[in-house]
Amino acid sequence: MKDISTFYNSCTQCPRNCKANRTDGKAGFCKEDKEIRIASAGLHFGEEPLITVHGGSGTIFFTGCTLHCAFCQNYQIAHQGMGKAVSKDEFIKICLKLQEIGAENINLVTGSHIIPQLAEYLKAARDAGVTIPYCWNSSAYEKVEMLELLKDLVTIWLPDLKTLSAPLASRLFGAENYPEAATEAISWMIKNNPLRIEEVKKDGITKDKMLSGVIIRHLFLPGRFAETADTLEWLKTNADSKACISLMSQYTPVPFKGTETEMKKRSESLNAIENRLVSKTEDQDLQDLIEAYDFDYLFYQELSTDTDWLPDFNRTQPFSNKLAKPVWHWTCGEI
């Protein structure tokens, strides 16, 4: 691999091609320079069953993002820079701690803007004794040539497929090319990571565990049933039997806090959808739709009005105690 710094000199790591020089402390569109910053790490029990299994998924939440969705539940870290720079040694320590307390995998959340540096960290963690799988959790707004850097490291992929509508992507993310970039990235993930699932037993309970493969997430946006139907059509044609599908109905208005400029921009973007909880009628329509498609392996969330799962990364426990067990936080390090 070429020298890492060359990826950051005039950055074109993600499909935005902002060409920022991220080597001298300046930030790209992702609002980050070349440092790897983390907001929180811990066991998470709210991910798909194939990756939480018995012990939970060992999530590491990175600061920064290439997309900046208007409805982002992690806006504090994705939009507003909450987090702390970590060295390679500290990153390894976090991974080893997660493995020690029973994590089924290391779940790398939103690292698309730091792939070259992060790949080096992941290799070093392997050499230091991390044996559990790496899971790549992203928006899929990525370039295949960057994903190639993770090819021999990551075996579980958890991408979003947010929309196939270029106009909607333009309004919500400012990324009209999102559908093209995301479908290309996801197709690469599927091609290079065949499904491998095994049964694992603990305390008399047997569960399925993913060792390799792709789980494609799609969040239904209220009032946008047609866009979800189009997305499921693409998934049926291109991913069914080759990847798992996760259709989420948890869209929740986020109590976003920010500057007047941030709030105005976000409000204008959210006018593209109905910023509310999913209705019972929509939920039933979605269930009818997935029944008609009859996917080989699909997860679907039950409709809920509970919003307690929304994280607050100001807290050392960003989630509820039922949902997660923190081990590291940007304000204090190891907990």
Short mmCIF file of C-alpha atoms in Angstrom, two decimals:
data_model
loop_
_atom_site.label_atom_id
_atom_site.label_comp_id
_atom_site.label_asym_id
_atom_site.label_seq_id
_atom_site.Cartn_x
_atom_site.Cartn_y
_atom_site.Cartn_z
CA MET A 1 0.00 0.00 0.00
CA LYS A 2 1.24 3.50 -0.75
CA ASP A 3 2.21 5.90 2.02
CA ILE A 4 -0.86 6.74 4.10
CA SER A 5 -0.28 10.49 3.97
CA THR A 6 -0.84 10.54 0.21
CA PHE A 7 -4.49 9.60 0.76
CA TYR A 8 -4.98 12.76 2.83
CA ASN A 9 -2.95 15.36 0.89
CA SER A 10 -5.76 16.14 -1.54
CA CYS A 11 -8.47 13.91 -0.19
CA THR A 12 -10.60 11.91 -2.61
CA GLN A 13 -11.25 8.99 -0.25
CA CYS A 14 -15.04 9.28 -0.48
CA PRO A 15 -17.29 10.04 -3.48
CA ARG A 16 -17.45 13.74 -2.58
CA ASN A 17 -13.84 14.23 -3.77
CA CYS A 18 -13.49 17.38 -1.67
CA LYS A 19 -9.68 17.41 -2.22
CA ALA A 20 -9.00 18.95 1.17
CA ASN A 21 -5.45 18.71 2.50
CA ARG A 22 -6.15 16.78 5.68
CA THR A 23 -2.47 16.33 6.62
CA ASP A 24 -1.92 19.70 8.29
CA GLY A 25 -4.84 19.80 10.67
CA LYS A 26 -7.37 21.00 8.10
CA ALA A 27 -10.67 19.18 7.73
CA GLY A 28 -12.42 17.73 4.72
CA PHE A 29 -16.18 17.62 4.13
CA CYS A 30 -16.20 14.92 6.82
CA LYS A 31 -15.03 17.64 9.26
CA GLU A 32 -11.98 15.55 10.19
CA ASP A 33 -8.26 15.69 9.49
CA LYS A 34 -6.06 12.57 9.35
CA GLU A 35 -6.39 11.69 13.04
CA ILE A 36 -8.64 8.87 14.16
CA ARG A 37 -11.08 10.13 16.74
CA ILE A 38 -13.53 8.07 18.78
CA ALA A 39 -16.56 9.11 20.82
CA SER A 40 -17.54 5.88 22.55
CA ALA A 41 -16.92 2.14 22.64
CA GLY A 42 -18.79 -0.70 24.31
CA LEU A 43 -20.93 -3.79 23.94
CA HIS A 44 -24.14 -3.14 22.02
CA PHE A 45 -27.13 -5.49 22.16
CA GLY A 46 -29.41 -3.63 19.76
CA GLU A 47 -27.82 -4.67 16.47
CA GLU A 48 -29.09 -7.51 14.28
CA PRO A 49 -29.17 -10.92 16.04
CA LEU A 50 -26.53 -12.38 13.70
CA ILE A 51 -23.92 -10.01 15.10
CA THR A 52 -25.07 -9.51 18.69
CA VAL A 53 -25.50 -13.28 19.23
CA HIS A 54 -24.76 -14.04 22.91
CA GLY A 55 -22.15 -11.46 23.91
CA GLY A 56 -23.15 -8.31 22.05
CA SER A 57 -21.39 -6.42 19.29
CA GLY A 58 -18.25 -4.51 20.29
CA THR A 59 -19.10 -1.11 18.85
CA ILE A 60 -16.55 1.67 18.30
CA PHE A 61 -18.14 4.99 17.27
CA PHE A 62 -15.82 7.16 15.17
CA THR A 63 -16.05 10.94 14.96
CA GLY A 64 -16.88 12.46 11.58
CA CYS A 65 -18.89 11.30 8.55
CA THR A 66 -18.88 11.57 4.77
CA LEU A 67 -22.66 11.96 4.51
CA HIS A 68 -24.15 14.12 7.31
CA CYS A 69 -27.75 12.94 7.07
CA ALA A 70 -30.30 15.52 8.19
CA PHE A 71 -31.98 12.92 10.43
CA CYS A 72 -28.77 11.46 11.92
CA GLN A 73 -29.26 9.99 15.40
CA ASN A 74 -25.48 10.27 16.00
CA TYR A 75 -25.31 13.92 14.94
CA GLN A 76 -23.17 14.86 17.96
CA ILE A 77 -20.28 12.82 16.63
CA ALA A 78 -21.07 12.75 12.90
CA HIS A 79 -21.88 16.47 12.47
CA GLN A 80 -20.49 18.26 15.51
CA GLY A 81 -17.09 16.67 16.11
CA MET A 82 -17.60 15.13 19.54
CA GLY A 83 -14.76 12.71 20.23
CA LYS A 84 -11.09 12.28 21.11
CA ALA A 85 -8.04 11.42 19.01
CA VAL A 86 -6.64 7.98 19.82
CA SER A 87 -3.25 6.49 19.13
CA LYS A 88 -2.76 3.09 17.57
CA ASP A 89 -1.90 1.66 20.99
CA GLU A 90 -5.05 3.05 22.60
CA PHE A 91 -7.19 1.73 19.76
CA ILE A 92 -5.67 -1.73 20.19
CA LYS A 93 -6.34 -1.56 23.93
CA ILE A 94 -10.02 -0.76 23.27
CA CYS A 95 -10.36 -3.69 20.86
CA LEU A 96 -8.70 -6.11 23.27
CA LYS A 97 -10.95 -4.93 26.10
CA LEU A 98 -14.08 -5.52 24.01
CA GLN A 99 -12.83 -8.99 23.11
CA GLU A 100 -12.01 -9.74 26.74
CA ILE A 101 -15.54 -8.97 27.96
CA GLY A 102 -17.17 -11.17 25.35
CA ALA A 103 -17.79 -9.09 22.22
CA GLU A 104 -18.76 -11.22 19.23
CA ASN A 105 -17.03 -8.80 16.85
CA ILE A 106 -15.46 -5.35 16.61
CA ASN A 107 -18.17 -3.15 15.08
CA LEU A 108 -16.55 -0.16 13.34
CA VAL A 109 -19.23 2.55 13.12
CA THR A 110 -18.83 5.27 10.47
CA GLY A 111 -15.15 5.01 9.59
CA SER A 112 -15.48 5.71 5.85
CA HIS A 113 -13.40 8.91 6.01
CA ILE A 114 -10.37 7.31 7.71
CA ILE A 115 -9.99 3.98 5.91
CA PRO A 116 -6.23 4.09 5.12
CA GLN A 117 -5.20 4.96 8.68
CA LEU A 118 -7.82 2.69 10.22
CA ALA A 119 -6.67 -0.26 8.11
CA GLU A 120 -3.23 0.11 9.69
CA TYR A 121 -4.79 0.18 13.16
CA LEU A 122 -6.82 -2.95 12.40
CA LYS A 123 -3.76 -4.84 11.19
CA ALA A 124 -1.88 -3.86 14.33
CA ALA A 125 -4.79 -4.99 16.52
CA ARG A 126 -4.77 -8.39 14.77
CA ASP A 127 -1.04 -8.70 15.45
CA ALA A 128 -1.67 -7.77 19.10
CA GLY A 129 -4.14 -10.62 19.62
CA VAL A 130 -7.58 -9.51 18.38
CA THR A 131 -9.12 -12.66 16.90
CA ILE A 132 -12.84 -11.83 16.68
CA PRO A 133 -14.24 -10.60 13.32
CA TYR A 134 -14.22 -6.98 12.24
CA CYS A 135 -17.63 -5.60 11.23
CA TRP A 136 -17.82 -2.55 8.92
CA ASN A 137 -20.86 -0.41 9.80
CA SER A 138 -21.32 2.43 7.31
CA SER A 139 -23.57 4.50 5.06
CA ALA A 140 -22.04 2.74 2.00
CA TYR A 141 -21.12 6.16 0.61
CA GLU A 142 -17.70 4.80 -0.23
CA LYS A 143 -15.34 4.06 -3.11
CA VAL A 144 -14.52 0.47 -4.01
CA GLU A 145 -10.80 1.26 -4.19
CA MET A 146 -10.90 2.32 -0.55
CA LEU A 147 -12.87 -0.75 0.50
CA GLU A 148 -10.13 -2.84 -1.11
CA LEU A 149 -7.84 -1.68 1.71
CA LEU A 150 -10.14 -3.52 4.15
CA LYS A 151 -10.54 -6.66 2.03
CA ASP A 152 -8.32 -8.98 4.06
CA LEU A 153 -9.38 -7.49 7.41
CA VAL A 154 -13.16 -7.02 7.49
CA THR A 155 -15.36 -10.09 7.01
CA ILE A 156 -18.75 -8.75 8.19
CA TRP A 157 -20.29 -5.77 6.41
CA LEU A 158 -23.23 -3.72 7.70
CA PRO A 159 -23.95 -1.04 5.07
CA ASP A 160 -26.99 1.19 4.73
CA LEU A 161 -28.84 1.51 1.47
CA LYS A 162 -30.64 4.71 2.32
CA THR A 163 -32.32 5.53 -0.98
CA LEU A 164 -32.09 4.97 -4.72
CA SER A 165 -33.56 8.42 -5.39
CA ALA A 166 -30.92 10.92 -6.47
CA PRO A 167 -33.19 13.95 -5.79
CA LEU A 168 -33.98 12.70 -2.29
CA ALA A 169 -30.30 11.99 -1.59
CA SER A 170 -29.47 15.48 -2.77
CA ARG A 171 -31.95 17.05 -0.37
CA LEU A 172 -31.19 14.88 2.70
CA PHE A 173 -27.42 14.41 2.34
CA GLY A 174 -26.30 16.86 -0.31
CA ALA A 175 -25.08 13.82 -2.25
CA GLU A 176 -26.94 13.32 -5.52
CA ASN A 177 -24.52 10.52 -6.44
CA TYR A 178 -25.32 8.51 -3.30
CA PRO A 179 -27.45 5.81 -5.04
CA GLU A 180 -24.75 5.06 -7.61
CA ALA A 181 -21.91 5.05 -5.08
CA ALA A 182 -23.78 2.99 -2.48
CA THR A 183 -25.02 0.30 -4.86
CA GLU A 184 -21.53 -0.08 -6.32
CA ALA A 185 -20.00 -0.39 -2.85
CA ILE A 186 -22.63 -2.86 -1.65
CA SER A 187 -22.27 -4.97 -4.79
CA TRP A 188 -18.53 -5.17 -4.10
CA MET A 189 -19.18 -6.20 -0.49
CA ILE A 190 -21.53 -8.99 -1.57
CA LYS A 191 -19.17 -10.26 -4.25
CA ASN A 192 -16.19 -10.46 -1.90
CA ASN A 193 -17.91 -11.70 1.26
CA PRO A 194 -20.09 -14.80 0.83
CA LEU A 195 -22.50 -15.58 3.64
CA ARG A 196 -21.04 -17.81 6.33
CA ILE A 197 -23.26 -18.40 9.35
CA GLU A 198 -22.75 -20.96 12.09
CA GLU A 199 -24.72 -22.07 15.13
CA VAL A 200 -23.15 -21.27 18.49
CA LYS A 201 -24.40 -22.58 21.83
CA LYS A 202 -24.06 -20.91 25.22
CA ASP A 203 -25.83 -21.75 28.47
CA GLY A 204 -28.03 -24.18 26.59
CA ILE A 205 -29.17 -21.56 24.07
CA THR A 206 -28.27 -21.93 20.38
CA LYS A 207 -28.09 -18.88 18.13
CA ASP A 208 -26.91 -18.11 14.60
CA LYS A 209 -23.68 -16.14 14.27
CA MET A 210 -22.36 -14.43 11.16
CA LEU A 211 -18.68 -15.02 10.48
CA SER A 212 -18.68 -13.58 6.97
CA GLY A 213 -21.20 -11.80 4.81
CA VAL A 214 -23.28 -8.67 4.36
CA ILE A 215 -26.33 -7.32 6.18
CA ILE A 216 -27.88 -4.47 4.19
CA ARG A 217 -29.90 -1.99 6.22
CA HIS A 218 -32.66 0.21 4.88
CA LEU A 219 -34.44 2.75 7.07
CA PHE A 220 -37.99 3.51 5.97
CA LEU A 221 -38.51 7.27 5.78
CA PRO A 222 -42.05 8.35 6.78
CA GLY A 223 -44.15 9.37 3.80
CA ARG A 224 -41.67 7.83 1.35
CA PHE A 225 -43.12 4.38 0.72
CA ALA A 226 -42.31 4.45 -3.01
CA GLU A 227 -38.61 4.96 -2.32
CA THR A 228 -38.56 1.95 0.01
CA ALA A 229 -40.39 -0.15 -2.58
CA ASP A 230 -37.76 0.79 -5.16
CA THR A 231 -34.96 -0.09 -2.73
CA LEU A 232 -36.47 -3.47 -1.90
CA GLU A 233 -36.84 -4.19 -5.61
CA TRP A 234 -33.11 -3.56 -6.09
CA LEU A 235 -32.28 -5.72 -3.07
CA LYS A 236 -34.47 -8.58 -4.31
CA THR A 237 -32.71 -8.53 -7.66
CA ASN A 238 -29.15 -7.95 -6.48
CA ALA A 239 -28.84 -9.21 -2.92
CA ASP A 240 -31.46 -11.85 -2.11
CA SER A 241 -29.87 -15.20 -1.13
CA LYS A 242 -26.43 -13.55 -1.27
CA ALA A 243 -26.85 -11.15 1.68
CA CYS A 244 -29.20 -10.52 4.61
CA ILE A 245 -31.70 -7.65 4.53
CA SER A 246 -32.58 -5.52 7.54
CA LEU A 247 -35.64 -3.29 7.06
CA MET A 248 -35.89 -0.75 9.86
CA SER A 249 -39.00 1.16 10.90
CA GLN A 250 -37.39 3.05 13.77
CA TYR A 251 -37.28 6.49 12.15
CA THR A 252 -37.44 8.98 15.00
CA PRO A 253 -37.35 12.80 15.03
CA VAL A 254 -34.02 13.61 16.68
CA PRO A 255 -33.88 16.43 19.28
CA PHE A 256 -31.04 18.05 17.37
CA LYS A 257 -29.17 20.85 19.10
CA GLY A 258 -26.92 23.18 17.15
CA THR A 259 -26.21 26.64 15.84
CA GLU A 260 -28.86 28.70 14.11
CA THR A 261 -27.21 27.91 10.77
CA GLU A 262 -27.15 24.17 11.48
CA MET A 263 -30.76 24.14 12.58
CA LYS A 264 -31.94 26.08 9.50
CA LYS A 265 -30.07 23.80 7.09
CA ARG A 266 -31.37 20.69 8.82
CA SER A 267 -34.97 21.97 8.82
CA GLU A 268 -34.82 22.73 5.10
CA SER A 269 -33.45 19.23 4.36
CA LEU A 270 -36.08 17.49 6.47
CA ASN A 271 -38.83 19.13 4.43
CA ALA A 272 -38.11 16.35 1.92
CA ILE A 273 -39.78 13.82 4.22
CA GLU A 274 -42.37 13.73 6.99
CA ASN A 275 -40.29 14.12 10.14
CA ARG A 276 -42.36 11.92 12.47
CA LEU A 277 -42.67 8.38 13.78
CA VAL A 278 -43.80 5.65 11.41
CA SER A 279 -47.57 5.11 11.46
CA LYS A 280 -49.34 1.79 12.03
CA THR A 281 -50.71 1.93 8.49
CA GLU A 282 -47.22 2.38 7.04
CA ASP A 283 -45.92 -0.43 9.21
CA GLN A 284 -48.59 -2.80 7.90
CA ASP A 285 -47.91 -1.72 4.31
CA LEU A 286 -44.21 -2.47 4.82
CA GLN A 287 -44.97 -5.90 6.24
CA ASP A 288 -47.22 -6.66 3.27
CA LEU A 289 -44.45 -5.56 0.91
CA ILE A 290 -41.73 -7.74 2.41
CA GLU A 291 -44.12 -10.68 2.53
CA ALA A 292 -44.71 -10.27 -1.20
CA TYR A 293 -40.98 -10.19 -1.90
CA ASP A 294 -40.30 -13.24 0.30
CA PHE A 295 -36.60 -12.57 0.99
CA ASP A 296 -34.48 -15.55 2.00
CA TYR A 297 -33.05 -13.82 5.10
CA LEU A 298 -34.69 -10.63 6.35
CA PHE A 299 -34.90 -8.84 9.69
CA TYR A 300 -37.80 -6.48 10.40
CA GLN A 301 -38.23 -4.30 13.46
CA GLU A 302 -41.48 -4.28 15.34
CA LEU A 303 -43.12 -0.87 15.39
CA SER A 304 -42.44 1.04 18.60
CA THR A 305 -43.02 4.56 19.92
CA ASP A 306 -40.20 4.19 22.44
CA THR A 307 -37.42 6.74 21.80
CA ASP A 308 -35.24 5.85 24.79
CA TRP A 309 -32.77 4.15 22.44
CA LEU A 310 -31.64 7.52 21.02
CA PRO A 311 -28.02 8.03 22.13
CA ASP A 312 -26.49 11.00 23.90
CA PHE A 313 -22.73 10.95 23.53
CA ASN A 314 -22.33 13.58 26.23
CA ARG A 315 -22.96 10.73 28.66
CA THR A 316 -20.41 8.04 29.46
CA GLN A 317 -23.33 5.66 28.88
CA PRO A 318 -24.76 7.04 25.61
CA PHE A 319 -27.47 4.36 25.47
CA SER A 320 -29.77 2.71 27.98
CA ASN A 321 -28.19 0.15 30.32
CA LYS A 322 -30.39 -2.51 28.72
CA LEU A 323 -29.09 -1.70 25.26
CA ALA A 324 -25.36 -1.28 25.85
CA LYS A 325 -22.41 -1.69 28.21
CA PRO A 326 -19.81 1.08 27.77
CA VAL A 327 -16.07 0.45 28.17
CA TRP A 328 -14.56 3.68 26.83
CA HIS A 329 -15.70 7.31 26.46
CA TRP A 330 -14.13 10.33 24.86
CA THR A 331 -14.28 12.39 28.08
CA CYS A 332 -12.48 9.95 30.35
CA GLY A 333 -10.98 7.06 28.39
CA GLU A 334 -11.52 3.56 29.76
CA ILE A 335 -14.55 3.26 32.02
#
